[in-house]
Coordinates of C-alpha atoms and ligand atoms in Angstrom, one line a residue:
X53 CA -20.9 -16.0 -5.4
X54 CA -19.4 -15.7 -9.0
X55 CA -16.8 -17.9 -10.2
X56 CA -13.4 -16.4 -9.7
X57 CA -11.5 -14.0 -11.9
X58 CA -8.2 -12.2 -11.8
X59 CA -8.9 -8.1 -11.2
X60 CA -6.3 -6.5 -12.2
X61 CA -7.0 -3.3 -9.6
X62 CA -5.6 0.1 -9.6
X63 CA -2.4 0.6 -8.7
X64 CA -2.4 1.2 -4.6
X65 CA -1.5 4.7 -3.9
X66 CA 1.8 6.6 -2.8
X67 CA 2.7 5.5 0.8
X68 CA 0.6 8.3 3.2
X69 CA 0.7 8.6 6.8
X70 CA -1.3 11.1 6.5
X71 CA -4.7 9.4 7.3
X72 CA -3.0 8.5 10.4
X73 CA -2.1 11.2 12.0
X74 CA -5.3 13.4 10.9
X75 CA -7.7 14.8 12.9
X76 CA -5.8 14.7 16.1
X77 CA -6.9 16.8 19.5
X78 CA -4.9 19.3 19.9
X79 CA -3.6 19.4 23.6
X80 CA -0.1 19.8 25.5
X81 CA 2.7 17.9 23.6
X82 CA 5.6 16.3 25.6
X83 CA 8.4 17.7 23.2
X84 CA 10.6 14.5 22.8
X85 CA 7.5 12.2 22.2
X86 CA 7.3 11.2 18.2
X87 CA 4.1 12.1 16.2
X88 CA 3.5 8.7 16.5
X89 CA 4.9 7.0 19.3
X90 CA 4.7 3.2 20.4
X91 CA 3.6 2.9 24.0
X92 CA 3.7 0.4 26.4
X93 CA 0.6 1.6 28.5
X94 CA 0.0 0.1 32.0
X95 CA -2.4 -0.1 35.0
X96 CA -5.2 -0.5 32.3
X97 CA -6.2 -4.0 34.7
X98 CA -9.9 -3.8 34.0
X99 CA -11.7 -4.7 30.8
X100 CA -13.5 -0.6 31.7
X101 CA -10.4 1.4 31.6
X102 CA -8.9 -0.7 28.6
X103 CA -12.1 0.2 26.9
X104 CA -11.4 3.6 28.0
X105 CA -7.9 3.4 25.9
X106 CA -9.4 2.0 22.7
X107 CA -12.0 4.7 23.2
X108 CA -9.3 7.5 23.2
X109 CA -8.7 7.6 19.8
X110 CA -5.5 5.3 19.8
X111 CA -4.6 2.4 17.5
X112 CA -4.4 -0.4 19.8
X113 CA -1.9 -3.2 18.7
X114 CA -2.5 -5.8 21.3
X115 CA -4.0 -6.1 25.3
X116 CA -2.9 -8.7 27.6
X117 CA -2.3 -9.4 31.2
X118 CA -3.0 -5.5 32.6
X119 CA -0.7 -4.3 29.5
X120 CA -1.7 -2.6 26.3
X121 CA 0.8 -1.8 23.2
X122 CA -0.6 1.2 21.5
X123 CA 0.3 3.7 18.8
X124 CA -0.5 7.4 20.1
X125 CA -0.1 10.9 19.3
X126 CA 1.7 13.3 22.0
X127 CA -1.5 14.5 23.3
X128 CA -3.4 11.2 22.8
X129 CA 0.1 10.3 25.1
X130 CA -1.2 12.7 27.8
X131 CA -4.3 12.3 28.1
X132 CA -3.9 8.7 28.9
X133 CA -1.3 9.8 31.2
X134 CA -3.8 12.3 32.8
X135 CA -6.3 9.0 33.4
X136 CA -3.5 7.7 35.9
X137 CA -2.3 5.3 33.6
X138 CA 1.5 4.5 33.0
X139 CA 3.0 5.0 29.6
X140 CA 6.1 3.5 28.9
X141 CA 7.6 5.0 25.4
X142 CA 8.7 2.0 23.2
X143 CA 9.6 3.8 20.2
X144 CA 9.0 5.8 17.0
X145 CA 6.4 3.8 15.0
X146 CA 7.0 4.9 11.3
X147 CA 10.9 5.4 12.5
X148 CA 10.2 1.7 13.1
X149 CA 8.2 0.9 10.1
X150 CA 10.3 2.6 8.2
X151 CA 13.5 0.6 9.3
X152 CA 11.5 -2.9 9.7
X153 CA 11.0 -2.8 5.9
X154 CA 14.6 -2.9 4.5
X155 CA 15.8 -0.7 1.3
X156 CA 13.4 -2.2 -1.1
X157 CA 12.4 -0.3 -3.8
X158 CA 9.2 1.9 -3.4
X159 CA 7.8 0.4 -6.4
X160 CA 8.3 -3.1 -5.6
X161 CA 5.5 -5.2 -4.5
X162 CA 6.0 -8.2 -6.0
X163 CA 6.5 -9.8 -2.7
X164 CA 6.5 -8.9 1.1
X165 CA 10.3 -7.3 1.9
X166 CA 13.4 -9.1 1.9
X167 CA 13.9 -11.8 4.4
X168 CA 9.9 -12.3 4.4
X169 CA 8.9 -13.5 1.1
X170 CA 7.6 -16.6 2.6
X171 CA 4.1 -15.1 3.4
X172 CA 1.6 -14.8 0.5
X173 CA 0.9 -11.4 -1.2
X174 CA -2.6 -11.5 -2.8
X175 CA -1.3 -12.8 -5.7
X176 CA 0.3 -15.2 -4.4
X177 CA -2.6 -16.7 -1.6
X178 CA -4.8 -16.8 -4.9
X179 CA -2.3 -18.8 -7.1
X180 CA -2.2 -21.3 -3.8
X181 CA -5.7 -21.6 -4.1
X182 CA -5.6 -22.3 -7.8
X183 CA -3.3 -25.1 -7.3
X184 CA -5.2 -26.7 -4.4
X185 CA -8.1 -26.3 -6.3
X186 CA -6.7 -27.8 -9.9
X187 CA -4.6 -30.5 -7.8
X188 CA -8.2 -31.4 -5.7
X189 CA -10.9 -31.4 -8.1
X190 CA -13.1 -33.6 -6.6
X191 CA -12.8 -32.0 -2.7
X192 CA -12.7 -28.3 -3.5
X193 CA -14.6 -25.4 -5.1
X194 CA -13.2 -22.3 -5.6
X195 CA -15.3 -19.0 -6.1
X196 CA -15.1 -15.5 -4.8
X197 CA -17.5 -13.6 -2.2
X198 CA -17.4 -10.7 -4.3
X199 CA -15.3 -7.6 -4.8
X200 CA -13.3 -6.0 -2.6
X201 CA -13.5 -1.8 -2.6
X202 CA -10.5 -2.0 -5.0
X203 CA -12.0 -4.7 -7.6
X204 CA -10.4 -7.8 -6.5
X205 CA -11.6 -10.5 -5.8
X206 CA -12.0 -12.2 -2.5
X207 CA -11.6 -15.9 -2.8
X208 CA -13.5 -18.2 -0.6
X209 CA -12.5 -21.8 -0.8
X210 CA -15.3 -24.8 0.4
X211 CA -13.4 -28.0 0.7
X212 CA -15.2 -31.1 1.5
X213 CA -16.3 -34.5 -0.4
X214 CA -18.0 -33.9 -3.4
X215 CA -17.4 -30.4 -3.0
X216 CA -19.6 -29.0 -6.2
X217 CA -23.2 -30.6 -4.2
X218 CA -24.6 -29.3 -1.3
X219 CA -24.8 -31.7 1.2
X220 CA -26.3 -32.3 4.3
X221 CA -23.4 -31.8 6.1
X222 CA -22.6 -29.2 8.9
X223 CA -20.8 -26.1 7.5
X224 CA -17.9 -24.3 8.9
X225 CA -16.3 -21.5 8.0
X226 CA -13.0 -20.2 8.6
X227 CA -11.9 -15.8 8.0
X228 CA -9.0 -14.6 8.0
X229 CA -7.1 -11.1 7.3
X230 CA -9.6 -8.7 8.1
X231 CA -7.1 -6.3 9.5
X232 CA -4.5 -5.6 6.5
X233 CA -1.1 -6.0 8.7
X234 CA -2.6 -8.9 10.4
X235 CA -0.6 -11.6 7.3
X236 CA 0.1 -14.3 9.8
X237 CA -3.3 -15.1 9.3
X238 CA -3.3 -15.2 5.8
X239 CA -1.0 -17.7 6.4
X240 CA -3.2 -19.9 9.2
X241 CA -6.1 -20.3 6.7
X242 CA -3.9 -21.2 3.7
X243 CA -3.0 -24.0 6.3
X244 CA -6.0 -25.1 6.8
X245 CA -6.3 -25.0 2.8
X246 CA -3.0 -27.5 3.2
X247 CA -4.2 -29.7 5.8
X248 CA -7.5 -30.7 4.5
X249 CA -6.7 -31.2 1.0
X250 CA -3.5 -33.0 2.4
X251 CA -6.0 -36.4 2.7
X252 CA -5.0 -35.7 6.7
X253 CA -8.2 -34.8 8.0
X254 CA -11.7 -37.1 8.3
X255 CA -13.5 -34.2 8.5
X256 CA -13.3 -33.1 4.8
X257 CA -15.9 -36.3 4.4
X258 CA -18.1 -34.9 7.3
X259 CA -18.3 -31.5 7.0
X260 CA -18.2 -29.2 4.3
X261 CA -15.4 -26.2 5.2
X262 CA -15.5 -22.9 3.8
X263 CA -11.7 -20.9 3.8
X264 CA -11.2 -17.0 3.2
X265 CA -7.7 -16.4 3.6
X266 CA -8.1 -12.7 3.3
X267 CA -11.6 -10.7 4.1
X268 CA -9.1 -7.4 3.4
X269 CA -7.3 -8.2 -0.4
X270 CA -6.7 -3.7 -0.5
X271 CA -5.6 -3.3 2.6
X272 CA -3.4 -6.4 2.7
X273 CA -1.6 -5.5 -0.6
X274 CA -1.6 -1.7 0.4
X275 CA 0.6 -2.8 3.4
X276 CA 3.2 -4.2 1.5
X277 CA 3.1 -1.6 -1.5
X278 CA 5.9 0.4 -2.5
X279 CA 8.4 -2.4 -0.1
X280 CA 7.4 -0.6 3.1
X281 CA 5.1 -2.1 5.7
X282 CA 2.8 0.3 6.1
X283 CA 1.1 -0.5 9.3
X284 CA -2.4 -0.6 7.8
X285 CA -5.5 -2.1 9.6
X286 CA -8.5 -1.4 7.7
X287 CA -9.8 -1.4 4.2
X288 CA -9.2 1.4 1.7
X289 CA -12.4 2.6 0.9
X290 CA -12.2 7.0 1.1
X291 CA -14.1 8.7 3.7
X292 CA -16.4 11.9 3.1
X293 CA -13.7 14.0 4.9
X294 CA -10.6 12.7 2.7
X295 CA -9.2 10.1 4.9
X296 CA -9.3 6.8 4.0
X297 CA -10.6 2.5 5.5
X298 CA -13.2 1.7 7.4
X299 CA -12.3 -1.3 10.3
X300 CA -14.1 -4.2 9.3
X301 CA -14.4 -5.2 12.4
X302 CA -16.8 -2.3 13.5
X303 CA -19.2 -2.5 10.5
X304 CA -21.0 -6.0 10.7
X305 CA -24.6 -5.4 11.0
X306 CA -25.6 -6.8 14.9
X307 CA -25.9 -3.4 16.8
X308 CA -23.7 -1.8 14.9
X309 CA -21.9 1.2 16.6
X310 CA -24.6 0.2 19.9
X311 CA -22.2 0.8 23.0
X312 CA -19.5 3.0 22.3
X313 CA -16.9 0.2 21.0
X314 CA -16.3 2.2 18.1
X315 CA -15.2 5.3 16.4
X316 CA -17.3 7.7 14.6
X317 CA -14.3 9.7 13.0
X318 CA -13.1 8.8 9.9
X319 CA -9.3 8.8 10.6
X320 CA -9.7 6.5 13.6
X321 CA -8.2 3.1 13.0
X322 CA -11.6 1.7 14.7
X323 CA -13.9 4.0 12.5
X324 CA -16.9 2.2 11.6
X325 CA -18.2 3.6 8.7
X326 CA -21.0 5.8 7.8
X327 CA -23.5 3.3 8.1
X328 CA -23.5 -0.9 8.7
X329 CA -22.1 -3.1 6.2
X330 CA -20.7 -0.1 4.2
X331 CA -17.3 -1.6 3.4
X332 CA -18.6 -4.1 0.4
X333 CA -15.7 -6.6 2.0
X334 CA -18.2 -6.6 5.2
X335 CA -21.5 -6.7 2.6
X336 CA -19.8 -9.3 0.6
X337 CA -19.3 -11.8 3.5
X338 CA -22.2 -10.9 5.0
X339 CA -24.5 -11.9 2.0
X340 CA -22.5 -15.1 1.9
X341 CA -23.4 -15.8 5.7
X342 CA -27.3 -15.2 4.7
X343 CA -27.5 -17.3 1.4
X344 CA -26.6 -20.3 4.0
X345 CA -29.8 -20.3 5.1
X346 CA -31.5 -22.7 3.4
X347 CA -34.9 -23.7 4.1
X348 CA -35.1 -21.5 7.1
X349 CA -31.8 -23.1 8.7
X350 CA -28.4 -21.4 8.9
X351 CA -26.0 -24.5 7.9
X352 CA -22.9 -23.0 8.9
X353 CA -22.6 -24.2 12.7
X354 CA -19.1 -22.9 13.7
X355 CA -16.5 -20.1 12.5
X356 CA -13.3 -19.1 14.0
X357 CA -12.1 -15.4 12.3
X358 CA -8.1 -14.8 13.2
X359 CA -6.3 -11.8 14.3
X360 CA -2.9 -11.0 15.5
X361 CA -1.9 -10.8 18.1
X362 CA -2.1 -11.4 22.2
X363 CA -2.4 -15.2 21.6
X364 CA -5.9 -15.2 22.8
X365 CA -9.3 -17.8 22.1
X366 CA -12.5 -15.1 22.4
X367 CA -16.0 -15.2 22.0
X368 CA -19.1 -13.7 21.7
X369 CA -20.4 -10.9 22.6
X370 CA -18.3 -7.8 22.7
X371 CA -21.0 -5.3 22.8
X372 CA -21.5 -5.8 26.7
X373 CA -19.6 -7.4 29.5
X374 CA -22.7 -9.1 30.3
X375 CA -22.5 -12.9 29.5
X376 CA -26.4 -13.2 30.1
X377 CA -28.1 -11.0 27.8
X378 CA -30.6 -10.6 24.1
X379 CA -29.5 -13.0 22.1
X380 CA -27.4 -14.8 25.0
X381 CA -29.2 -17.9 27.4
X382 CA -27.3 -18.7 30.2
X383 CA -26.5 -22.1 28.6
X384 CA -25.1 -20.8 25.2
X385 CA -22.4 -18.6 27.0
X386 CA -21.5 -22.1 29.3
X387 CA -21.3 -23.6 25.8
X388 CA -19.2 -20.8 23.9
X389 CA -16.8 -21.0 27.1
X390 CA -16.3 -24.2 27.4
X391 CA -15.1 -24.9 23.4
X392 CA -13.1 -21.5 23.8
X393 CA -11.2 -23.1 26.9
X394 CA -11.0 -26.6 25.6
X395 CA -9.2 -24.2 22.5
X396 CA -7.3 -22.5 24.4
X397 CA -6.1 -25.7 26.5
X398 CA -5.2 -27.1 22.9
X399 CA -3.1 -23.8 21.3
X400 CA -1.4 -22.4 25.0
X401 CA -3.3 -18.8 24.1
X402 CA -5.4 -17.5 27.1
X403 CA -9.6 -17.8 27.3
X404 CA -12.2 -14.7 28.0
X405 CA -15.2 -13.4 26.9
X406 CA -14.6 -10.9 24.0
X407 CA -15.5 -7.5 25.8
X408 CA -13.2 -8.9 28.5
X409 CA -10.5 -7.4 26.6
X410 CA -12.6 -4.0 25.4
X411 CA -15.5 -3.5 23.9
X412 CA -16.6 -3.2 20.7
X413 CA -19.6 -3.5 18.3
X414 CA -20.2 -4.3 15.0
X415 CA -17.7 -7.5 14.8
X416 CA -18.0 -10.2 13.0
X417 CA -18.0 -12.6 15.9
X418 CA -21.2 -10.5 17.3
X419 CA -23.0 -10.4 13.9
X420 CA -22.0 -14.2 13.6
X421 CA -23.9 -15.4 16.6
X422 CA -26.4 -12.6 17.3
X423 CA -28.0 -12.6 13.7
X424 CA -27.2 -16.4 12.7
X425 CA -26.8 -18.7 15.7
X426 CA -23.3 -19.6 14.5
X427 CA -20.6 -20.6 17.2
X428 CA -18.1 -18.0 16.1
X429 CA -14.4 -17.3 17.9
X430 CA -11.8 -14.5 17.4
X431 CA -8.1 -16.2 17.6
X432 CA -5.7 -13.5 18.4
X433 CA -2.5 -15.3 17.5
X434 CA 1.5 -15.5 18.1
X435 CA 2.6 -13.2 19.5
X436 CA 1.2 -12.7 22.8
X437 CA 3.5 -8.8 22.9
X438 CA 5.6 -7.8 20.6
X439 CA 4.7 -3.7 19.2
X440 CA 5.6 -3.7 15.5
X441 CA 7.4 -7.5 15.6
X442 CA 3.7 -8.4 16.7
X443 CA 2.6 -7.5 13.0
X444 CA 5.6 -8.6 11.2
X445 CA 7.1 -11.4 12.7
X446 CA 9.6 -13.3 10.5
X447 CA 8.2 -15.8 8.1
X448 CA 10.2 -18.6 9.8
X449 CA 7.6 -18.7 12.4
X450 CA 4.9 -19.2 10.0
X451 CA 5.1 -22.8 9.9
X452 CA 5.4 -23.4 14.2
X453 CA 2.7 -21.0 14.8
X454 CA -0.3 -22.0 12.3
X455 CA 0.1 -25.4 13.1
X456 CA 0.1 -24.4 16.6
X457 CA -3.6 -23.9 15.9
X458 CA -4.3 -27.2 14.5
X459 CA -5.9 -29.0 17.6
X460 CA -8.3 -25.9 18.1
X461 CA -9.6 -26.3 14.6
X462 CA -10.4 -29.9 15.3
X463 CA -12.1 -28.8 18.5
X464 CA -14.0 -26.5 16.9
X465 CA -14.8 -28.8 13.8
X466 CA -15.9 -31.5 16.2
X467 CA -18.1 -29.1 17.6
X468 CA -19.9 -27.8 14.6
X469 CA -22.9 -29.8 14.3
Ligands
0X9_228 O1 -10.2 -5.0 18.0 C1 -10.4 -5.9 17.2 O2 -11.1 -5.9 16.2 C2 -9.8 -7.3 17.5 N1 -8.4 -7.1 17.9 S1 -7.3 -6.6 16.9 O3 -6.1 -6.2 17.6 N2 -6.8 -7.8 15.9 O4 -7.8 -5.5 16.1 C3 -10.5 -7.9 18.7 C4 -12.0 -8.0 18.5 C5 -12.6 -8.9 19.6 N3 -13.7 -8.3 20.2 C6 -13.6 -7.6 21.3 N4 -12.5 -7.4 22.0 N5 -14.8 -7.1 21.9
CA229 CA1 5.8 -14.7 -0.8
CA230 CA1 -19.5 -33.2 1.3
CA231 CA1 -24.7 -28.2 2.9
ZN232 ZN1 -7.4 -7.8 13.9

């Protein structure tokens, strides 16, 4: 870690949808369906067949109860269709992008669009943690993991008592905004950054708290650029073949790219990367994860990293639908359920085993427990549906819905020891 600085990065580039629609099968094309249609896609009941549809090359925007919301091509459309699943169209995504994000200027990026400004750009989530850290001197220390693809920084927060010394307390640490659109939870770890600076919580004298309010700074300011949402999930590091991001979420180092639960292509939105912990976000707080391990022990003893949305409490692992396997005792999966439904009592969001929604590998809930022993949880927050609202709700829900989640973080910081 290195103390933090302002990076003034290179301007984000022209608004592209390009990468988004690239290397697409070619196949039979239902003529009225948009190049990028929002789908309601049904009868995908089984944790198998929704795997099936993340494997197909769509950009799946939430799963729940037997329903998946998905962006898809016309022939990513039919072949889905062609499985025996139902697909409902809900729209025109970047119709719906495109009207979502009001007639600001292209060039303005100054804040999110009209109507929205109460979520924090970059600029803005790192001027918060200036003032917490400057108004809390004594219970904070701010620093940066490292730099993002882009330059910037990417603050990381530790609050506790007598924050400069490490003390023998557990550690916990809290991720948030790995995928770019995801802001909302921007917004849930700058609430945590609130509530435990606010003198509120006991456990700033117990525990010593580590916040990243956004593990994505270039794809979270790319999102907003040029006053247009821009539907963005994953970093902005170019590929070899002229598309651009890598998921995040697919390039932490556990059996990374093991069991099909991620893409090799380049222009899929769950593209892993050409090797693990490629994307120097992933590297970054990776090699924070590592330099906790002091005197052979990891100290960090419990993590929760947010997404949006499905309103869901999920744990470890994805790679298999089996709860008893390496790296897994019959005892540790009791444990992670039990917290993850004592969570999920707490918030109202619904319980399961992480490749009970699909599976996937290289996340960073995976590489959290299968490399370091950490009791780590993916929160897929408000709302539980929504298509593009899901992304972008209005910022008057920010407030309802991160403190929503302030029970679970208790739970989960009782539990850290
Ligand atoms: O797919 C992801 O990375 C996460 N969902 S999101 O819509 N926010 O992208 C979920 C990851 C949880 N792990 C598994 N489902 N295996
Ligand atoms: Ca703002
Ligand atoms: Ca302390
Ligand atoms: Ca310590
Ligand atoms: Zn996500």
């Amino acid at each position: 870690m290195h103390t933090l600085r302002r990076v003034f990065a290179a301007a984000a580039g022209v608004a592209t949808v390009l990468a988004l629609v690239a290397g697409q099968p070619a196949g039979a094309q239902e003529p009225t369906a948009p190049d990028q249609g929002l789908y309601q896609v049904r009868g995908a009941d089984t944790a198998t067949s929704r795997t099936a549809v993340a494997r197909s090359g769509v950009d799946v925007l939430g799963a729940r109860d037997g329903t998946m919301e998905v962006v898809a091509s016309p022939a990513q459309a039919d072949a889905l269709r062609a499985k025996g699943l139902t697909l409902d169209l809900a729209g025109d995504w970047l119709a719906m992008l495109a009207r979502r994000s009001g007639g600001v200027s292209r060039a303005a990026a100054a804040d999110f669009p009209a109507g929205d400004e109460g979520y924090h750009t970059y600029d803005e989530m790192v001027a918060a943690l200036q003032a917490a850290a400057s108004a809390h001197p004594d219970t904070t220390a701010l620093s940066s993991l490292g730099d993002s693809y882009e330059g910037r920084d990417i603050p990381i927060i530790k609050i506790s008592d007598n924050a400069a010394a490490d003390e023998d307390e557990p550690e916990v640490l809290f991720t948030c905004n790995m995928h770019a659109r995801e802001h909302l939870t921007t917004e849930m770890c700058l609430h945590i950054v609130d509530r435990l600076t606010s003198g509120a919580s006991e456990f700033v004298n117990s525990r010593e708290i580590y916040v990243v309010p956004s593990l994505n700074p270039d794809g979270s300011v790319y999102d907003i650029s040029g006053g247009e949402y821009q539907g963005w999930r994953k970093n902005r590091q170019p590929n070899s073949n002229g598309t651009v991001g890598t998921d995040p979420n697919r390039n932490f180092s556990y059996k990374w790219g093991c069991c099909d639960g991620s893409s090799t292509s380049p222009s899929a939105e769950d593209y892993r990367g050409p090797s693990a912990r490629s994307a120097p976000e992933v590297a970054a707080l990776q090699a924070f994860v590592d330099s906790r391990v002091v005197g052979g022990v990891q100290q960090i003893k419990g993590h929760i990293d947010f997404h949006t949305f499905s309103e869901l409490v999920l744990w470890p692992f994805g790679h298999t639908f089996d709860t008893v396997t390496e790296g897994m005792t019959q005892a540790e999966y009791d444990h992670f359920k039990s917290i993850g439904q004592q969570m999920a009592a707490s918030n109202g969001y619904t319980p399961d085993q992480s490749s009970g929604l699909y599976i996937t590998d290289g996340d960073i809930n995976d590489w959290m427990w299968g490399q370091h022993k950490v009791l780590s949880y993916c929160f897929e927050m408000y709302p539980s549906s929504g298509g593009l609202d899901g992304f972008y709700p209005p910022d008057e829900v920010i407030a309802e819905q991160t403190s929503r989640n302030d029970g679970a973080v208790d739970i989960l910081l009782t539990n850290a020891t």
